[in-house]
Coordinates of C-alpha atoms in Angstrom, one line a residue:
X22 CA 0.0 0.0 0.0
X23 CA 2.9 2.1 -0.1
X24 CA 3.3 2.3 -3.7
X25 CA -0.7 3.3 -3.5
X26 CA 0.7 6.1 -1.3
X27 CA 3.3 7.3 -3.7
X28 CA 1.0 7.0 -6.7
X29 CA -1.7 9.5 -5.3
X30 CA 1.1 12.0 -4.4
X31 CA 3.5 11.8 -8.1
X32 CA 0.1 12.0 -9.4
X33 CA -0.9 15.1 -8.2
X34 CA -4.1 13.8 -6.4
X35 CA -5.6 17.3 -4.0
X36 CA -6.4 15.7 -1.3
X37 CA -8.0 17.7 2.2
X38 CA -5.8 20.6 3.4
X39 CA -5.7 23.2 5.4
X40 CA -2.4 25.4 6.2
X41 CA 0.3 23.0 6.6
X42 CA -1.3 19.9 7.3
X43 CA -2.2 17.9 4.2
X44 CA -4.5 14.7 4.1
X45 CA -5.0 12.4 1.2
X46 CA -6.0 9.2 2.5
X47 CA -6.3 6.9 5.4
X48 CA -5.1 2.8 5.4
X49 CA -5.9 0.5 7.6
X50 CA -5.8 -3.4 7.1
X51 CA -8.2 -4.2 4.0
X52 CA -10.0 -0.7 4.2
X53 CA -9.1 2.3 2.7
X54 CA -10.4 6.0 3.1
X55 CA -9.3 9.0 0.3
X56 CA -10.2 12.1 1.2
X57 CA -10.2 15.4 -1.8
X58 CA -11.7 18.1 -3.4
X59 CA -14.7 17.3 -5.3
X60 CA -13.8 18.1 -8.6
X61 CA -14.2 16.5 -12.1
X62 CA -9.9 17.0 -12.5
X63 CA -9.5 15.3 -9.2
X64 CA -11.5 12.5 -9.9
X65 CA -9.9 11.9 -13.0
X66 CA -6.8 11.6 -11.6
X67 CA -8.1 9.2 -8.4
X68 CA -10.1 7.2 -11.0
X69 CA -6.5 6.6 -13.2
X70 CA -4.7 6.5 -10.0
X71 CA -6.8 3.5 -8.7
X72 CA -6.6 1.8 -12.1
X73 CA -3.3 2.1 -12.8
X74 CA -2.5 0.7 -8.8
X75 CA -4.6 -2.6 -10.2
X76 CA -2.1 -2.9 -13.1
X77 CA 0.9 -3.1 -11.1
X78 CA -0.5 -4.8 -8.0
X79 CA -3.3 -6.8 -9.8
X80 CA -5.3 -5.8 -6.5
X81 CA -8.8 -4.7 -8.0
X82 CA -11.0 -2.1 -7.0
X83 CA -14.1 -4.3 -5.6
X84 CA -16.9 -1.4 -7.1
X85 CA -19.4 -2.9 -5.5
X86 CA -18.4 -2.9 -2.2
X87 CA -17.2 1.1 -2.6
X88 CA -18.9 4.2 -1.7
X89 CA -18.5 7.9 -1.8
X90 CA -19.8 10.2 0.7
X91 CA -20.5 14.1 -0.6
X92 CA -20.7 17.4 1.3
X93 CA -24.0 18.8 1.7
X94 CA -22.8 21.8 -1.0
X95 CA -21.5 19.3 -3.2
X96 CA -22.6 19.4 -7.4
X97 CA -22.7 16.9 -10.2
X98 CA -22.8 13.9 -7.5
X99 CA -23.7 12.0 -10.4
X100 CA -21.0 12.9 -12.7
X101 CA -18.3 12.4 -10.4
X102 CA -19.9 9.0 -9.5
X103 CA -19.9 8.4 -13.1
X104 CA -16.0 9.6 -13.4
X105 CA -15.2 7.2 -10.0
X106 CA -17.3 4.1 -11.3
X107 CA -19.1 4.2 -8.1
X108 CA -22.7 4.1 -7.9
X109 CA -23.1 3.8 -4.3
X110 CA -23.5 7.0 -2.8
X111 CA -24.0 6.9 1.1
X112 CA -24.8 9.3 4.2
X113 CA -22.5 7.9 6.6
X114 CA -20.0 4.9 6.3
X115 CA -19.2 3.0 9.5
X116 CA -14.9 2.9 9.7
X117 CA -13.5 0.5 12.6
X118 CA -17.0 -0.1 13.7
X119 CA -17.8 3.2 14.3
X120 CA -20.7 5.3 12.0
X121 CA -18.5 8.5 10.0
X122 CA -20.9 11.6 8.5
X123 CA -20.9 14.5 7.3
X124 CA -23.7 15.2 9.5
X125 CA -25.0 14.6 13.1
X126 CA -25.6 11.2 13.8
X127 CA -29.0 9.8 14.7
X128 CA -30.0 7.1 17.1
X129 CA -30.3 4.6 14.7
X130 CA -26.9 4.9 13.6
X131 CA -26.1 3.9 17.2
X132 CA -28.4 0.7 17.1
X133 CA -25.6 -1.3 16.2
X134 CA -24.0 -0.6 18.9
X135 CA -27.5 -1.1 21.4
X136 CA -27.9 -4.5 19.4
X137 CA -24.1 -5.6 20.8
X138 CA -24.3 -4.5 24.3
X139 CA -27.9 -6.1 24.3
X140 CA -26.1 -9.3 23.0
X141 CA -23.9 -9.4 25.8
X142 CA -26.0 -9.1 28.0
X143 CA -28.6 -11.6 27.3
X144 CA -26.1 -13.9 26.7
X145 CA -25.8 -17.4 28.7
X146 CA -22.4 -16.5 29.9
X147 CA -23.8 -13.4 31.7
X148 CA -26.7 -15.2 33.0
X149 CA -24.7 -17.6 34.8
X150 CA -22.8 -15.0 36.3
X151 CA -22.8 -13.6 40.5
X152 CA -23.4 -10.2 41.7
X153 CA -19.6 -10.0 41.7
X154 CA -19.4 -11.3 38.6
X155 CA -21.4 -9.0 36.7
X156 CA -19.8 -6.0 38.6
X157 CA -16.6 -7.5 36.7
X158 CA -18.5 -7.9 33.4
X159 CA -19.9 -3.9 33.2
X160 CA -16.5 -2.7 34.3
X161 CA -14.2 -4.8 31.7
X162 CA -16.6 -5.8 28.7
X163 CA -19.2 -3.7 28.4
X164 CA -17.9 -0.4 29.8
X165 CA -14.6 -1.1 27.2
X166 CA -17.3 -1.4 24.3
X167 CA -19.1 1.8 25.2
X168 CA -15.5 3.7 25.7
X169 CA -14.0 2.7 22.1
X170 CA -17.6 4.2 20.7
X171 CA -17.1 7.4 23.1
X172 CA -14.1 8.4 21.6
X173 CA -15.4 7.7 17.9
X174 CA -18.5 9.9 18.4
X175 CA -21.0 11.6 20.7
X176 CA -23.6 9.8 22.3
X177 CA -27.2 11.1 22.2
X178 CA -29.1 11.5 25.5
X179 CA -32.0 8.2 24.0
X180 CA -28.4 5.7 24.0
X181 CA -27.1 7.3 27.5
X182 CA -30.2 6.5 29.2
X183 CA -30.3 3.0 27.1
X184 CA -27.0 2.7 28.8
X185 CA -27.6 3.7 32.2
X186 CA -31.0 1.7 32.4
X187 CA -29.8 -1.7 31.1
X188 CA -26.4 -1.8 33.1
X189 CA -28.3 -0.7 36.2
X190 CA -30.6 -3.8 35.3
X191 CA -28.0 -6.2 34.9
X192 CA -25.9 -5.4 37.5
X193 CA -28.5 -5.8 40.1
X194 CA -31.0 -8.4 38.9
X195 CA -29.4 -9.8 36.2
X196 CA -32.0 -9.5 33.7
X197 CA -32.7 -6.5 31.5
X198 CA -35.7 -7.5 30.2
X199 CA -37.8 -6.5 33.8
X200 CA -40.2 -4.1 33.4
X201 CA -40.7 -3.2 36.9
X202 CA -38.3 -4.5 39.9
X203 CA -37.5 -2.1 42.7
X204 CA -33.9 -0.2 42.3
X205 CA -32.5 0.3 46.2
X206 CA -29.5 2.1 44.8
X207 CA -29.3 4.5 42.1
X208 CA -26.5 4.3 39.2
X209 CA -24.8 7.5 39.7
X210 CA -24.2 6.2 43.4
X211 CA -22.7 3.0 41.6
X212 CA -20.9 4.9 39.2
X213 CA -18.8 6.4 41.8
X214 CA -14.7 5.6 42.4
X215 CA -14.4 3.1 45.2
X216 CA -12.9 5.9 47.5
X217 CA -16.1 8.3 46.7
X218 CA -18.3 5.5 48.2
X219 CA -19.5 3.8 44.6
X220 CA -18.3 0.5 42.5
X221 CA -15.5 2.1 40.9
X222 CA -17.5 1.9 37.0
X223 CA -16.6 5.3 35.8
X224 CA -20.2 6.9 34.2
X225 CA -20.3 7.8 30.8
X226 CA -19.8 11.2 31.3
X227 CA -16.5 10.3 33.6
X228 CA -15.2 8.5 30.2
X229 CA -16.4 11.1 28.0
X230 CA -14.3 13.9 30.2
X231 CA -11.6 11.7 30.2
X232 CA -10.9 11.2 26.0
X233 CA -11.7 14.5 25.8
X234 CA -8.9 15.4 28.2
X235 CA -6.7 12.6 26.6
X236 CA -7.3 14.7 23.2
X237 CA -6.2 17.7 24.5
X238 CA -3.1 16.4 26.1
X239 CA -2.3 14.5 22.3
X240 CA -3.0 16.9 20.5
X241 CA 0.4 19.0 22.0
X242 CA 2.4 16.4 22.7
X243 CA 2.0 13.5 20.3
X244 CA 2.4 13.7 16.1
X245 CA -0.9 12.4 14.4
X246 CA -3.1 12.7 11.7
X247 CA -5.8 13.9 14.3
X248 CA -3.4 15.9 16.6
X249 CA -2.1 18.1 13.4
X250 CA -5.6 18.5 12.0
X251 CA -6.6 19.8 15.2
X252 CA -3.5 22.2 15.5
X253 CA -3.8 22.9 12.0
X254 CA -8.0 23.8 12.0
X255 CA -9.0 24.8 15.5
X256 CA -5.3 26.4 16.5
X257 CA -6.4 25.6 20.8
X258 CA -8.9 23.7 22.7
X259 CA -9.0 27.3 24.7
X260 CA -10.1 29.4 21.5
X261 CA -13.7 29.7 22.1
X262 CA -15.0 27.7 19.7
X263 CA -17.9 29.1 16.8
X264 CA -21.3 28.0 16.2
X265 CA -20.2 25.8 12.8
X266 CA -17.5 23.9 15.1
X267 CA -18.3 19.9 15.6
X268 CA -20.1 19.3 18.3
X269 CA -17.1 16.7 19.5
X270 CA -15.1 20.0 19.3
X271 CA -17.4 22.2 21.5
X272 CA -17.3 19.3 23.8
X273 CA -13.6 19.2 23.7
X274 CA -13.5 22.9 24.5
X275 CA -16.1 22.9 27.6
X276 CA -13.5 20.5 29.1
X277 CA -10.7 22.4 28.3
X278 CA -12.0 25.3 30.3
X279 CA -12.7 23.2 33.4
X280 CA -9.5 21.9 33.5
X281 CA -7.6 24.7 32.6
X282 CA -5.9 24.9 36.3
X283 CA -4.8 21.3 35.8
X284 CA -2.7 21.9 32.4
X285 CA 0.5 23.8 32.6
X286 CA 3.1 24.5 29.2
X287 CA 6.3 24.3 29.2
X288 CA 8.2 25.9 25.9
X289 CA 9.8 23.3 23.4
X290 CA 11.1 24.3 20.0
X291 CA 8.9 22.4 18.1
X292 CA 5.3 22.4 20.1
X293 CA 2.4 23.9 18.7
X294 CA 1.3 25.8 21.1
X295 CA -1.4 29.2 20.6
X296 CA 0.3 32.6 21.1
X297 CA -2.9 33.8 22.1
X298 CA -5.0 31.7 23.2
X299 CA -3.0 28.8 25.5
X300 CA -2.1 29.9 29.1
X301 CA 2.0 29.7 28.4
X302 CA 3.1 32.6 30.2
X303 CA 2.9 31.8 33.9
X304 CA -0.3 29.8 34.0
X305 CA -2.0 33.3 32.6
X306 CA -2.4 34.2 28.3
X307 CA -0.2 36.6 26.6
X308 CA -2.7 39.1 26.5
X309 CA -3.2 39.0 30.6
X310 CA 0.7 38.3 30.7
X311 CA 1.0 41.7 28.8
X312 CA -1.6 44.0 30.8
X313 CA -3.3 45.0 27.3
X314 CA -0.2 45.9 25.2
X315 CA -1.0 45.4 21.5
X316 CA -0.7 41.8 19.8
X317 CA -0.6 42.5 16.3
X318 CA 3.5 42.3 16.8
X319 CA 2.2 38.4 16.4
X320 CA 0.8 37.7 13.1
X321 CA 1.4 33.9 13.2
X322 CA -1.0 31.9 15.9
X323 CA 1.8 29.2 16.6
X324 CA 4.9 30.2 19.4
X325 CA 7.0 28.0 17.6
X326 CA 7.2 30.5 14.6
X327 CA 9.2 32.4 17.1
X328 CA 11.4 30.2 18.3
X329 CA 14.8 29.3 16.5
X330 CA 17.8 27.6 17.2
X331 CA 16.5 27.2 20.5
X332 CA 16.3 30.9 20.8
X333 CA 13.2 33.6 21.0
X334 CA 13.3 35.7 16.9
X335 CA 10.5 38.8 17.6
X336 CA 9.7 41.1 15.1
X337 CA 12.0 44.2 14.5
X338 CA 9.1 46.4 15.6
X339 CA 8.6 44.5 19.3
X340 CA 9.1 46.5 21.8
X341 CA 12.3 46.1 23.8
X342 CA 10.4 45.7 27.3
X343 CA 7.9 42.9 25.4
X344 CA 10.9 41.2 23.8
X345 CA 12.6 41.3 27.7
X346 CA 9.5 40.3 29.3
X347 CA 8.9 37.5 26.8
X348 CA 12.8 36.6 26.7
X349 CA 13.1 35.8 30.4
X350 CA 10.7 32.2 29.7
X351 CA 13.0 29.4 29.5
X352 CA 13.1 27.7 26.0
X353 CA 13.4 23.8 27.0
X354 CA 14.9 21.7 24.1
X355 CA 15.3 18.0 26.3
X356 CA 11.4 18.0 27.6
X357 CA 9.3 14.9 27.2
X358 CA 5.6 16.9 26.8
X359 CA 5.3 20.7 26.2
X360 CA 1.7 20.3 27.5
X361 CA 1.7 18.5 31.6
X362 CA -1.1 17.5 33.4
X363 CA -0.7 18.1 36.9
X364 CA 2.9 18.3 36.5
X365 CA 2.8 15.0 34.9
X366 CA 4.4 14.8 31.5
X367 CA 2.7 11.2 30.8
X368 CA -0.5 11.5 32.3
X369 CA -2.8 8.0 32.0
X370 CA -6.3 7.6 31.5
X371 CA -7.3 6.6 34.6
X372 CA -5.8 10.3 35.6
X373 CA -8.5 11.5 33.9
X374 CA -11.0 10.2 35.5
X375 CA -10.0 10.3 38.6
X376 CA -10.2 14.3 38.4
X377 CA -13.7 14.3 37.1
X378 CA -14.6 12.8 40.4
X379 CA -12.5 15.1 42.7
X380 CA -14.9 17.5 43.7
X381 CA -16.8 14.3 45.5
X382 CA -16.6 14.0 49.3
X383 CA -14.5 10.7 49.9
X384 CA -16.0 7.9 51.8
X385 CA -15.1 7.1 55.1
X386 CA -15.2 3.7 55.1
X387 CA -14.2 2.3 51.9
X388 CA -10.5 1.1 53.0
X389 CA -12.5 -1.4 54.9
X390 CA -14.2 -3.2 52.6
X391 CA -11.9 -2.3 49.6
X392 CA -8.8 -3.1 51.1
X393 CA -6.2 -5.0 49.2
X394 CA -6.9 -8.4 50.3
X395 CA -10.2 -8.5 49.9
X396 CA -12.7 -11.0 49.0
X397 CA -15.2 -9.3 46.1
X398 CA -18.1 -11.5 46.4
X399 CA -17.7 -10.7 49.9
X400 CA -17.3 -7.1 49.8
X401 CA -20.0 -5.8 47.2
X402 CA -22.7 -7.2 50.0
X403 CA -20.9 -5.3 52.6
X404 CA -21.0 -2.2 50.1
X405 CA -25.0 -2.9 50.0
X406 CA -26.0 -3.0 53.5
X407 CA -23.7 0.5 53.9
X408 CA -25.3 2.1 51.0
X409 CA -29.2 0.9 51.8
X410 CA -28.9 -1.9 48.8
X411 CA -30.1 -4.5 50.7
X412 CA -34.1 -5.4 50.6
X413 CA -34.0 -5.1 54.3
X414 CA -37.7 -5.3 55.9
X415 CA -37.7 -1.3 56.9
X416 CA -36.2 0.0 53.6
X417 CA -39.2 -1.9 52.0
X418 CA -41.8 -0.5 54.3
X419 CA -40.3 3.2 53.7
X420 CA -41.6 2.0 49.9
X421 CA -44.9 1.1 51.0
X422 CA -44.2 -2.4 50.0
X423 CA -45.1 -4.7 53.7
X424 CA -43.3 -7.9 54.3
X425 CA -42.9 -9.5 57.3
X426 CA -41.3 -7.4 59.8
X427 CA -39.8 -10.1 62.4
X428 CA -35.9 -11.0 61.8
X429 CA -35.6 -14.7 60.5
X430 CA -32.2 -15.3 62.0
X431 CA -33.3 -14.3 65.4
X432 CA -37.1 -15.1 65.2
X433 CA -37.7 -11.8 67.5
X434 CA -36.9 -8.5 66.8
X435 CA -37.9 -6.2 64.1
X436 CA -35.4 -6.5 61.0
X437 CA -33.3 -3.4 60.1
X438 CA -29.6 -3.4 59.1
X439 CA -28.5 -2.1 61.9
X440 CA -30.3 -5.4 64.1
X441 CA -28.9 -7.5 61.4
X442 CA -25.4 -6.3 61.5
X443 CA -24.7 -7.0 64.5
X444 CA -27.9 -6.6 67.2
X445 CA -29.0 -9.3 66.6
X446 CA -28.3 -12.0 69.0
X447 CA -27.9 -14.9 66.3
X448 CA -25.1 -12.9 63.9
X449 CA -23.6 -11.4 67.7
X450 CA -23.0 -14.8 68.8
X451 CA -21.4 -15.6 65.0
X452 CA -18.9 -12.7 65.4
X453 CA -18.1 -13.3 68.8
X454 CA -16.6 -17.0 67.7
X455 CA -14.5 -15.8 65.2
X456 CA -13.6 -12.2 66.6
X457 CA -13.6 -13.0 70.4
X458 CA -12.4 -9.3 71.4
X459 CA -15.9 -8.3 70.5
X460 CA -17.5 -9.9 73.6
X461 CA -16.1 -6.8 75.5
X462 CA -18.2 -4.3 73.7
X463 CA -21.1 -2.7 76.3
X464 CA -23.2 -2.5 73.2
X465 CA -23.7 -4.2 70.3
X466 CA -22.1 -2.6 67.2
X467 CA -23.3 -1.6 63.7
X468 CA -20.9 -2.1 61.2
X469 CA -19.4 0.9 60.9
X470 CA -18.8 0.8 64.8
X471 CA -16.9 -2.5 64.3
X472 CA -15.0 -1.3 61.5
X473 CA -14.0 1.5 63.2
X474 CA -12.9 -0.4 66.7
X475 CA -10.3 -2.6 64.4
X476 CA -8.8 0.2 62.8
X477 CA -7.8 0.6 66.4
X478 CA -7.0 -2.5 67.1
X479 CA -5.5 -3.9 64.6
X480 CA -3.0 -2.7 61.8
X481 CA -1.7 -4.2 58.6
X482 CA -1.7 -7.8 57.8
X483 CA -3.8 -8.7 61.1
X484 CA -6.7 -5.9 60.1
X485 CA -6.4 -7.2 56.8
X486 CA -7.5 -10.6 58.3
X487 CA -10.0 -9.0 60.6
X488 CA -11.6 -7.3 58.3
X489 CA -12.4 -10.0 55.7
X490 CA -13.5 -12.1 58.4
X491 CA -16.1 -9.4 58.9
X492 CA -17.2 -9.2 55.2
X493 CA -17.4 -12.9 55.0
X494 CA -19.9 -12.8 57.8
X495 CA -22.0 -10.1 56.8
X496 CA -21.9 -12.3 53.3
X497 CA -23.0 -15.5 54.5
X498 CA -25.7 -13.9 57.1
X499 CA -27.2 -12.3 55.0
X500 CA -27.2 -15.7 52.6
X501 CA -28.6 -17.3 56.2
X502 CA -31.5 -14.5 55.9
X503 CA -32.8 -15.1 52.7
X504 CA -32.2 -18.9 52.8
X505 CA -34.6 -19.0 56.0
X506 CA -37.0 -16.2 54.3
X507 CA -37.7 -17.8 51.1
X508 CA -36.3 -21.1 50.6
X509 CA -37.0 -22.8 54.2
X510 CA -33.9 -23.4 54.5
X511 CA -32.0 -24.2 58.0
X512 CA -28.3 -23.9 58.8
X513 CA -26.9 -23.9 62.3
X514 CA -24.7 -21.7 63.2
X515 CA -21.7 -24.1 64.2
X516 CA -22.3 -24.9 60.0
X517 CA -21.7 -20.9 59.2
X518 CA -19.0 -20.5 61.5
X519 CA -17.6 -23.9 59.5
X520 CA -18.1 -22.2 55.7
X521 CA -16.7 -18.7 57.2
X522 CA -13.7 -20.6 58.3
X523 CA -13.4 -22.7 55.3
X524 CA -13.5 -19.5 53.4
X525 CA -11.2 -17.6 55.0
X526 CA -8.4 -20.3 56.1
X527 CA -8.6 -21.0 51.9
X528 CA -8.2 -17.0 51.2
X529 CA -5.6 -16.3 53.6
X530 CA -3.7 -19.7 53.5
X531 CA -1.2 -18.6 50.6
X532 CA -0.3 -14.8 52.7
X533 CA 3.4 -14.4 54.1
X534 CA 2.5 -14.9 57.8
X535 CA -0.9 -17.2 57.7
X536 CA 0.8 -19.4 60.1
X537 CA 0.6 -16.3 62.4
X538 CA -2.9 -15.1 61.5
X539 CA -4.3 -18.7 61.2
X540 CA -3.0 -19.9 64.6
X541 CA -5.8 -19.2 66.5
X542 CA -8.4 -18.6 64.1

């Protein structure tokens, strides 16, 4: 495909251009994109170009399978079809799975995308699967599906709440096909990092901040296609952007603006960065760097057109206290990014994301079920009974919806979970077995209580241990409670304490010092 390359440059094809950057066409495995003017010459020369390529290489144009896409101010379609040999003249072509046009896209260009995230879902594979285990499904195969279509295009509000509505589905019943089942934790609580208090899926809008943030931070630093168009066209994500711009671009600028504190510049020969518009001199634009001296001594929107041999070149008429002022920023020839993020010259993804979320309070307790030994079937049921996701008897009644109020593990009390974790004399006497320091309490505890008396007591690998033994319990109790509720099911308590212990010994059995932990466990 090289010699394709050549051919459409000796042969004088006009592909897209604007200022220095220069497009012609786009390769990628068996699929090809040209790009250029719309003219009867130009399609001459692609149409000779192409059929000259088949001569050499004896790979044939497949007609049939081609089609040409046309500006909305385009003329004689039909005789430039007629020059191309292509009759198939289409709205939008769909390029690495993802829809390309001219124009907005619709919904039903996204269907394709609905269709495969439905697929997945109603798939046997994700039936079979565990709370747990769909947790890991959204956050590795579906969320990675709905991120590569992010940064390909804009999602309408009818596919975000598609999205939002059949995850939230999923994750918590396993079936998306319900009509009505009762939601005891809403999905921007889920979508939440682990430290805000959520599940640690990043929300659409989290991924959509973060490629647009990624963009930015490409568009200075690395040497694309995309990066130079975007140099070349829009100049700065902080130029305020027109009415005609994309609406990926306006999107791209909003973000810019938000996290304008967060990106800092640093001067490289070569970097394209605005003399107006980017914040290069001391955090601040030249024209507030300045204090309203005239800019016209600036004609070209690039500071690298300024820059030689490592050295500042101004304009004969500059004043001598600009060209000072200016002068005194340090020209840095050996820097890895001319654009940082937080003083980070490689910034990752997850970066990004992380700082949409900063301006959430951080949750108190999630070191305690999050920590790094823990058990995750055990630990998104603790996460539940903290956040009011667990169909407890009272939360039900604050729905109007009446079950029966008496606790089935006790046979006495009124359920709450509070009275289930830990009032209640049946899961008291289970963590009293396995945690004897608890029998010293005055008071029963609720589960932040007893989280909060370890982090006392305990540090390191031992609260570690502790604290899984915790989760583990609140897992199988509340197991216990719906076993005894609905499927009349009995199991003593010597046969919990026997599965918690089987559980943990099997968890903890390959950690550095489980001889010490396990000793009198």
């Amino acid at each position: 495909m090289d010699v394709f390359s050549n051919l459409l440059d000796e042969r004088g094809f006009k592909g897209f251009k604007v200022d220095n950057f220069h497009i012609s066409h786009l390769l990628y495995a068996d699929d090809v994109l040209i790009l250029g003017e719309a003219t009867l010459d130009n399609c001459r020369i692609l149409s000779s170009t192409l059929e000259e390529f088949a001569n050499v290489s004896r790979l044939h144009i497949n007609y049939d399978k081609s089609s040409v896409m046309f500006s909305k101010n385009t003329r004689n379609r039909d005789l430039l079809c007629q020059v191309l040999s292509i009759c198939n003249v289409s709205h939008k072509l769909v390029y690495l799975g993802i829809p390309i046009s001219f124009t907005r896209l619709k919904v039903e260009d996204f269907l394709p995308l609905m269709d495969k995230i439905h697929k997945k879902f109603m798939g046997w594979k994700a039936n079979l699967l565990s709370f747990a285990g769909r947790l890991q499904y959204l956050k590795f195969t579906i969320q990675n599906t709905i991120a590569y279509w992010i940064r390909g295009s804009i999602l309408p509000k009818t596919v975000f709440k598609f999205f939002r509505k059949t995850c939230s589905k999923f994750l918590f019943f396993g079936d998306i096909t319900s009509l009505k089942k009762l939601h005891m934790v809403s999905w921007d609580s889920v979508c939440l990092p682990k430290q805000k208090g959520g599940l640690g899926i990043p929300s659409i809008n989290a991924l959509q901040f973060a490629f647009n943030c990624s963009v930015i931070w490409r568009m200075y630093n690395c040497s694309s296609p995309l990066s130079n168009w975007l140099s070349a066209h829009y100049i700065s994500p902080w130029r305020p952007p027109s009415t005609k711009d994309s609406k990926f671009w306006i999107s791209i600028c909003k973000t810019a603006v938000s996290v304008k504190k967060n990106f800092t510049f640093i001067i490289t020969p070569n970097a394209s960065i605005s003399v107006c518009w980017d914040h290069w001199c001391n955090n601040t634009t030249l024209a507030e760097f300045v204090g309203g001296a005239s800019l016209d001594y600036f004609p070209h929107p690039f500071l690298k057109s300024y820059i030689s041999n490592s050295n500042w070149v101004f304009n004969s008429l500059t004043p001598q206290s600009l060209k000072i002022a200016l002068g005194s920023f340090q020209i840095v020839e050996s820097a890895i990014s001319c654009l940082m993020w937080k003083n980070d010259p490689k910034p990752k993804f997850k970066d990004f994301v992380e700082d949409y979320y900063m301006d959430f309070s951080d949750c108190s307790w999630h070191k305690f079920i999050w920590h790094k030994k823990h058990i995750l079937k055990n630990s998104v049921y603790v996460w539940l009974a903290l956040v009011g996701g667990l169909k407890i008897q009272d939360a039900l009644r604050h729905r109007n919806i009446y079950v029966p109020v008496v606790c089935s593990l006790c046979n006495s009390i009124s359920e709450s979970v509070n009275h289930l974790f830990f009032e209640c004399t049946y899961s008291f006497d289970i963590l009293n077995s396995l945690i004897p320091g608890t029998r010293n309490f005055l008071l029963r505890p609720t589960i932040l209580q007893l989280f909060n008396w370890m982090d006392n007591e305990f540090s390191g690998a031992f609260l570690s241990f502790y604290l899984l033994i915790v989760c583990s319990i609140i897992y199988q109790l509340w197991r216990e409670r719906n076993n005894k509720r609905f499927g009349n099911e009995i199991r003593s308590s010597s046969s919990l304490l026997f599965y918690v212990k089987k559980v943990v010994n099997a968890k903890v059995y390959k950690w550095k010092n489980s001889d010490g932990l396990l000793g009198n466990f």
